[in-house]
PDB file of C-alpha atoms in Angstrom:
ATOM      1  CA  UNK A   1       0.187   0.311  -0.295  1.00  0.00           C
ATOM      2  CA  UNK A   2       1.122   3.344  -0.297  1.00  0.00           C
ATOM      3  CA  UNK A   3       1.145   6.067   2.000  1.00  0.00           C
ATOM      4  CA  UNK A   4       1.680   3.820   4.800  1.00  0.00           C
ATOM      5  CA  UNK A   5      -1.717   2.531   4.555  1.00  0.00           C
ATOM      6  CA  UNK A   6      -2.280  -1.145   5.772  1.00  0.00           C
ATOM      7  CA  UNK A   7      -5.489  -1.352   4.007  1.00  0.00           C
ATOM      8  CA  UNK A   8      -6.533  -0.548   0.652  1.00  0.00           C
ATOM      9  CA  UNK A   9     -10.055  -0.098   1.616  1.00  0.00           C
ATOM     10  CA  UNK A  10      -8.502   2.668   4.103  1.00  0.00           C
ATOM     11  CA  UNK A  11      -6.092   4.332   1.939  1.00  0.00           C
ATOM     12  CA  UNK A  12      -9.196   4.634  -0.621  1.00  0.00           C
ATOM     13  CA  UNK A  13     -11.601   5.728   1.906  1.00  0.00           C
ATOM     14  CA  UNK A  14      -9.085   8.290   3.204  1.00  0.00           C
ATOM     15  CA  UNK A  15      -8.459   9.628  -0.178  1.00  0.00           C
ATOM     16  CA  UNK A  16     -12.196  10.025  -0.961  1.00  0.00           C
ATOM     17  CA  UNK A  17     -12.705  11.915   2.115  1.00  0.00           C
ATOM     18  CA  UNK A  18      -9.743  14.097   1.213  1.00  0.00           C
ATOM     19  CA  UNK A  19     -11.222  14.620  -2.116  1.00  0.00           C
ATOM     20  CA  UNK A  20     -14.664  15.673  -0.383  1.00  0.00           C
ATOM     21  CA  UNK A  21     -13.085  17.946   2.199  1.00  0.00           C
ATOM     22  CA  UNK A  22     -11.132  19.775  -0.533  1.00  0.00           C
ATOM     23  CA  UNK A  23     -14.258  20.175  -2.814  1.00  0.00           C
ATOM     24  CA  UNK A  24     -16.344  21.674   0.292  1.00  0.00           C
ATOM     25  CA  UNK A  25     -13.417  23.889   0.527  1.00  0.00           C
ATOM     26  CA  UNK A  26     -13.753  24.723  -3.307  1.00  0.00           C
ATOM     27  CA  UNK A  27     -17.452  25.162  -3.070  1.00  0.00           C
ATOM     28  CA  UNK A  28     -17.553  27.487   0.125  1.00  0.00           C
ATOM     29  CA  UNK A  29     -14.748  29.372  -1.310  1.00  0.00           C
ATOM     30  CA  UNK A  30     -17.225  29.944  -4.917  1.00  0.00           C
ATOM     31  CA  UNK A  31     -20.279  31.407  -2.211  1.00  0.00           C
ATOM     32  CA  UNK A  32     -17.859  33.501  -0.375  1.00  0.00           C
ATOM     33  CA  UNK A  33     -16.232  35.058  -4.036  1.00  0.00           C
ATOM     34  CA  UNK A  34     -19.760  35.459  -5.358  1.00  0.00           C
ATOM     35  CA  UNK A  35     -21.385  37.093  -2.061  1.00  0.00           C
ATOM     36  CA  UNK A  36     -18.353  39.500  -2.089  1.00  0.00           C
ATOM     37  CA  UNK A  37     -18.554  40.174  -5.798  1.00  0.00           C
ATOM     38  CA  UNK A  38     -22.517  40.915  -5.084  1.00  0.00           C
ATOM     39  CA  UNK A  39     -21.466  43.320  -2.115  1.00  0.00           C
ATOM     40  CA  UNK A  40     -19.358  45.386  -4.470  1.00  0.00           C
ATOM     41  CA  UNK A  41     -22.309  45.853  -6.925  1.00  0.00           C
ATOM     42  CA  UNK A  42     -24.329  46.301  -4.399  1.00  0.00           C
ATOM     43  CA  UNK A  43     -21.978  48.923  -3.461  1.00  0.00           C
ATOM     44  CA  UNK A  44     -21.959  50.521  -7.025  1.00  0.00           C
ATOM     45  CA  UNK A  45     -25.305  50.669  -7.615  1.00  0.00           C
ATOM     46  CA  UNK A  46     -26.205  52.384  -4.300  1.00  0.00           C
ATOM     47  CA  UNK A  47     -23.777  54.954  -5.248  1.00  0.00           C
ATOM     48  CA  UNK A  48     -25.095  55.402  -8.570  1.00  0.00           C
ATOM     49  CA  UNK A  49     -28.862  55.644  -7.152  1.00  0.00           C
ATOM     50  CA  UNK A  50     -27.335  58.176  -4.605  1.00  0.00           C
ATOM     51  CA  UNK A  51     -26.387  60.234  -7.360  1.00  0.00           C
ATOM     52  CA  UNK A  52     -29.039  60.339  -9.423  1.00  0.00           C
ATOM     53  CA  UNK A  53     -31.572  61.198  -6.495  1.00  0.00           C
ATOM     54  CA  UNK A  54     -29.151  64.137  -5.855  1.00  0.00           C
ATOM     55  CA  UNK A  55     -29.360  65.704  -9.119  1.00  0.00           C
ATOM     56  CA  UNK A  56     -32.626  64.825 -10.015  1.00  0.00           C
ATOM     57  CA  UNK A  57     -34.524  65.393  -7.158  1.00  0.00           C
ATOM     58  CA  UNK A  58     -38.092  64.850  -6.796  1.00  0.00           C
ATOM     59  CA  UNK A  59     -38.540  63.055  -9.623  1.00  0.00           C
ATOM     60  CA  UNK A  60     -38.191  59.710  -7.648  1.00  0.00           C
ATOM     61  CA  UNK A  61     -41.106  57.666  -6.316  1.00  0.00           C
ATOM     62  CA  UNK A  62     -40.534  58.077  -2.491  1.00  0.00           C
ATOM     63  CA  UNK A  63     -42.175  54.732  -1.336  1.00  0.00           C
ATOM     64  CA  UNK A  64     -40.652  52.558  -4.303  1.00  0.00           C
ATOM     65  CA  UNK A  65     -37.090  54.367  -3.521  1.00  0.00           C
ATOM     66  CA  UNK A  66     -37.597  53.692   0.290  1.00  0.00           C
ATOM     67  CA  UNK A  67     -38.310  49.969  -1.163  1.00  0.00           C
ATOM     68  CA  UNK A  68     -35.037  49.608  -2.904  1.00  0.00           C
ATOM     69  CA  UNK A  69     -33.257  51.517   0.074  1.00  0.00           C
ATOM     70  CA  UNK A  70     -34.355  48.693   2.544  1.00  0.00           C
ATOM     71  CA  UNK A  71     -33.608  45.706  -0.297  1.00  0.00           C
ATOM     72  CA  UNK A  72     -30.042  47.422  -0.763  1.00  0.00           C
ATOM     73  CA  UNK A  73     -28.882  47.226   2.729  1.00  0.00           C
ATOM     74  CA  UNK A  74     -30.725  43.936   3.162  1.00  0.00           C
ATOM     75  CA  UNK A  75     -28.549  42.859   0.214  1.00  0.00           C
ATOM     76  CA  UNK A  76     -25.432  44.452   1.475  1.00  0.00           C
ATOM     77  CA  UNK A  77     -26.223  42.551   5.192  1.00  0.00           C
ATOM     78  CA  UNK A  78     -26.966  39.161   3.751  1.00  0.00           C
ATOM     79  CA  UNK A  79     -24.060  39.407   1.622  1.00  0.00           C
ATOM     80  CA  UNK A  80     -21.381  40.236   4.215  1.00  0.00           C
ATOM     81  CA  UNK A  81     -23.150  37.534   6.765  1.00  0.00           C
ATOM     82  CA  UNK A  82     -22.864  34.752   4.173  1.00  0.00           C
ATOM     83  CA  UNK A  83     -18.889  35.669   3.664  1.00  0.00           C
ATOM     84  CA  UNK A  84     -18.287  35.642   7.229  1.00  0.00           C
ATOM     85  CA  UNK A  85     -20.237  32.285   8.204  1.00  0.00           C
ATOM     86  CA  UNK A  86     -17.793  30.251   6.008  1.00  0.00           C
ATOM     87  CA  UNK A  87     -15.770  28.264   8.797  1.00  0.00           C
ATOM     88  CA  UNK A  88     -15.055  24.864   7.452  1.00  0.00           C
ATOM     89  CA  UNK A  89     -12.961  21.971   9.184  1.00  0.00           C
ATOM     90  CA  UNK A  90     -10.201  20.905   6.174  1.00  0.00           C
ATOM     91  CA  UNK A  91      -7.356  19.762   8.578  1.00  0.00           C
ATOM     92  CA  UNK A  92      -6.707  18.397  12.006  1.00  0.00           C
ATOM     93  CA  UNK A  93      -6.231  21.200  14.446  1.00  0.00           C
ATOM     94  CA  UNK A  94      -3.983  21.572  17.745  1.00  0.00           C
ATOM     95  CA  UNK A  95      -5.890  19.245  19.833  1.00  0.00           C
ATOM     96  CA  UNK A  96      -6.147  16.353  17.557  1.00  0.00           C
ATOM     97  CA  UNK A  97      -2.276  16.419  16.423  1.00  0.00           C
ATOM     98  CA  UNK A  98      -1.639  16.194  20.137  1.00  0.00           C
ATOM     99  CA  UNK A  99      -3.920  13.420  20.266  1.00  0.00           C
ATOM    100  CA  UNK A 100      -2.489  11.601  17.491  1.00  0.00           C
ATOM    101  CA  UNK A 101       1.289  12.312  18.671  1.00  0.00           C
ATOM    102  CA  UNK A 102       0.174  11.164  22.480  1.00  0.00           C
ATOM    103  CA  UNK A 103      -1.717   8.432  20.684  1.00  0.00           C
ATOM    104  CA  UNK A 104      -5.158   8.678  22.096  1.00  0.00           C
ATOM    105  CA  UNK A 105      -7.360   7.162  20.826  1.00  0.00           C
ATOM    106  CA  UNK A 106      -9.025   4.981  23.402  1.00  0.00           C
ATOM    107  CA  UNK A 107      -7.687   1.817  21.613  1.00  0.00           C
ATOM    108  CA  UNK A 108      -8.784   2.520  18.652  1.00  0.00           C
ATOM    109  CA  UNK A 109      -6.343   3.018  15.204  1.00  0.00           C
ATOM    110  CA  UNK A 110      -5.184   6.264  14.381  1.00  0.00           C
ATOM    111  CA  UNK A 111      -6.048   5.823  10.932  1.00  0.00           C
ATOM    112  CA  UNK A 112      -9.869   4.571  12.151  1.00  0.00           C
ATOM    113  CA  UNK A 113     -10.463   7.635  14.130  1.00  0.00           C
ATOM    114  CA  UNK A 114      -8.749   9.844  11.491  1.00  0.00           C
ATOM    115  CA  UNK A 115     -11.503   8.748   9.156  1.00  0.00           C
ATOM    116  CA  UNK A 116     -13.984   8.893  11.286  1.00  0.00           C
ATOM    117  CA  UNK A 117     -12.876  12.593  11.969  1.00  0.00           C
ATOM    118  CA  UNK A 118     -12.965  12.918   8.722  1.00  0.00           C
ATOM    119  CA  UNK A 119     -16.509  11.935   8.559  1.00  0.00           C
ATOM    120  CA  UNK A 120     -17.642  14.197  11.061  1.00  0.00           C
ATOM    121  CA  UNK A 121     -16.096  16.982   9.481  1.00  0.00           C
ATOM    122  CA  UNK A 122     -17.798  16.618   6.219  1.00  0.00           C
ATOM    123  CA  UNK A 123     -20.840  16.358   7.783  1.00  0.00           C
ATOM    124  CA  UNK A 124     -20.077  19.818  10.170  1.00  0.00           C
ATOM    125  CA  UNK A 125     -19.109  21.449   6.668  1.00  0.00           C
ATOM    126  CA  UNK A 126     -22.300  20.351   4.784  1.00  0.00           C
ATOM    127  CA  UNK A 127     -24.379  22.078   7.051  1.00  0.00           C
ATOM    128  CA  UNK A 128     -22.385  25.169   7.293  1.00  0.00           C
ATOM    129  CA  UNK A 129     -22.370  25.065   3.132  1.00  0.00           C
ATOM    130  CA  UNK A 130     -26.233  24.888   2.869  1.00  0.00           C
ATOM    131  CA  UNK A 131     -27.236  28.043   4.845  1.00  0.00           C
ATOM    132  CA  UNK A 132     -24.098  29.925   2.936  1.00  0.00           C
ATOM    133  CA  UNK A 133     -26.018  29.009  -0.353  1.00  0.00           C
ATOM    134  CA  UNK A 134     -28.987  30.276   1.219  1.00  0.00           C
ATOM    135  CA  UNK A 135     -27.866  33.209   2.157  1.00  0.00           C
ATOM    136  CA  UNK A 136     -25.858  33.828  -1.025  1.00  0.00           C
ATOM    137  CA  UNK A 137     -29.619  33.046  -2.783  1.00  0.00           C
ATOM    138  CA  UNK A 138     -31.391  35.714  -0.470  1.00  0.00           C
ATOM    139  CA  UNK A 139     -28.081  38.555  -1.137  1.00  0.00           C
ATOM    140  CA  UNK A 140     -28.933  38.131  -5.150  1.00  0.00           C
ATOM    141  CA  UNK A 141     -32.935  38.085  -4.790  1.00  0.00           C
ATOM    142  CA  UNK A 142     -32.382  41.503  -2.466  1.00  0.00           C
ATOM    143  CA  UNK A 143     -29.715  42.946  -5.177  1.00  0.00           C
ATOM    144  CA  UNK A 144     -32.915  42.623  -7.765  1.00  0.00           C
ATOM    145  CA  UNK A 145     -35.380  43.617  -5.977  1.00  0.00           C
ATOM    146  CA  UNK A 146     -33.854  46.847  -5.302  1.00  0.00           C
ATOM    147  CA  UNK A 147     -33.023  47.139  -8.956  1.00  0.00           C
ATOM    148  CA  UNK A 148     -36.846  46.465  -9.501  1.00  0.00           C
ATOM    149  CA  UNK A 149     -38.094  48.553  -7.131  1.00  0.00           C
ATOM    150  CA  UNK A 150     -35.909  51.536  -8.343  1.00  0.00           C
ATOM    151  CA  UNK A 151     -36.823  51.141 -11.368  1.00  0.00           C
ATOM    152  CA  UNK A 152     -40.334  51.311 -10.190  1.00  0.00           C
ATOM    153  CA  UNK A 153     -39.158  54.866  -8.177  1.00  0.00           C
ATOM    154  CA  UNK A 154     -37.906  56.445 -11.809  1.00  0.00           C
ATOM    155  CA  UNK A 155     -41.245  55.155 -13.518  1.00  0.00           C
ATOM    156  CA  UNK A 156     -43.757  56.051 -10.876  1.00  0.00           C
TER     157      UNK A 156
END
């Protein structure tokens, strides 16, 4: 066996678990990137709307403009929350490394324990990724709602 694994099944399981953890990292990085890009776009749109309101004066419908303001603030808040909530388990922390060093696994082989721990991390990461995807969706919906209500403020 390669990499010091005594069993092909364990080695394959380890490789697959690492691949899942890396894919989860790629997914959350993508969500974070999209959230920050959406926040940047929202800031630019808010700046454009604020400038237009300043120069155009009372040509905007105040109610629709207020609705768009709430939507833009919501998009900014949810976008930042999406980015801030992205904490995944990707590698052993100091405590786990110390347990490995001292061989403190209650009679269980360290490889078995590592694989079990990877399984727990995969589940925890999945629980973190799902709400982040939902927050990203909400961020984008709020941005679109802001743009639509700004258009309504101009039209009415």
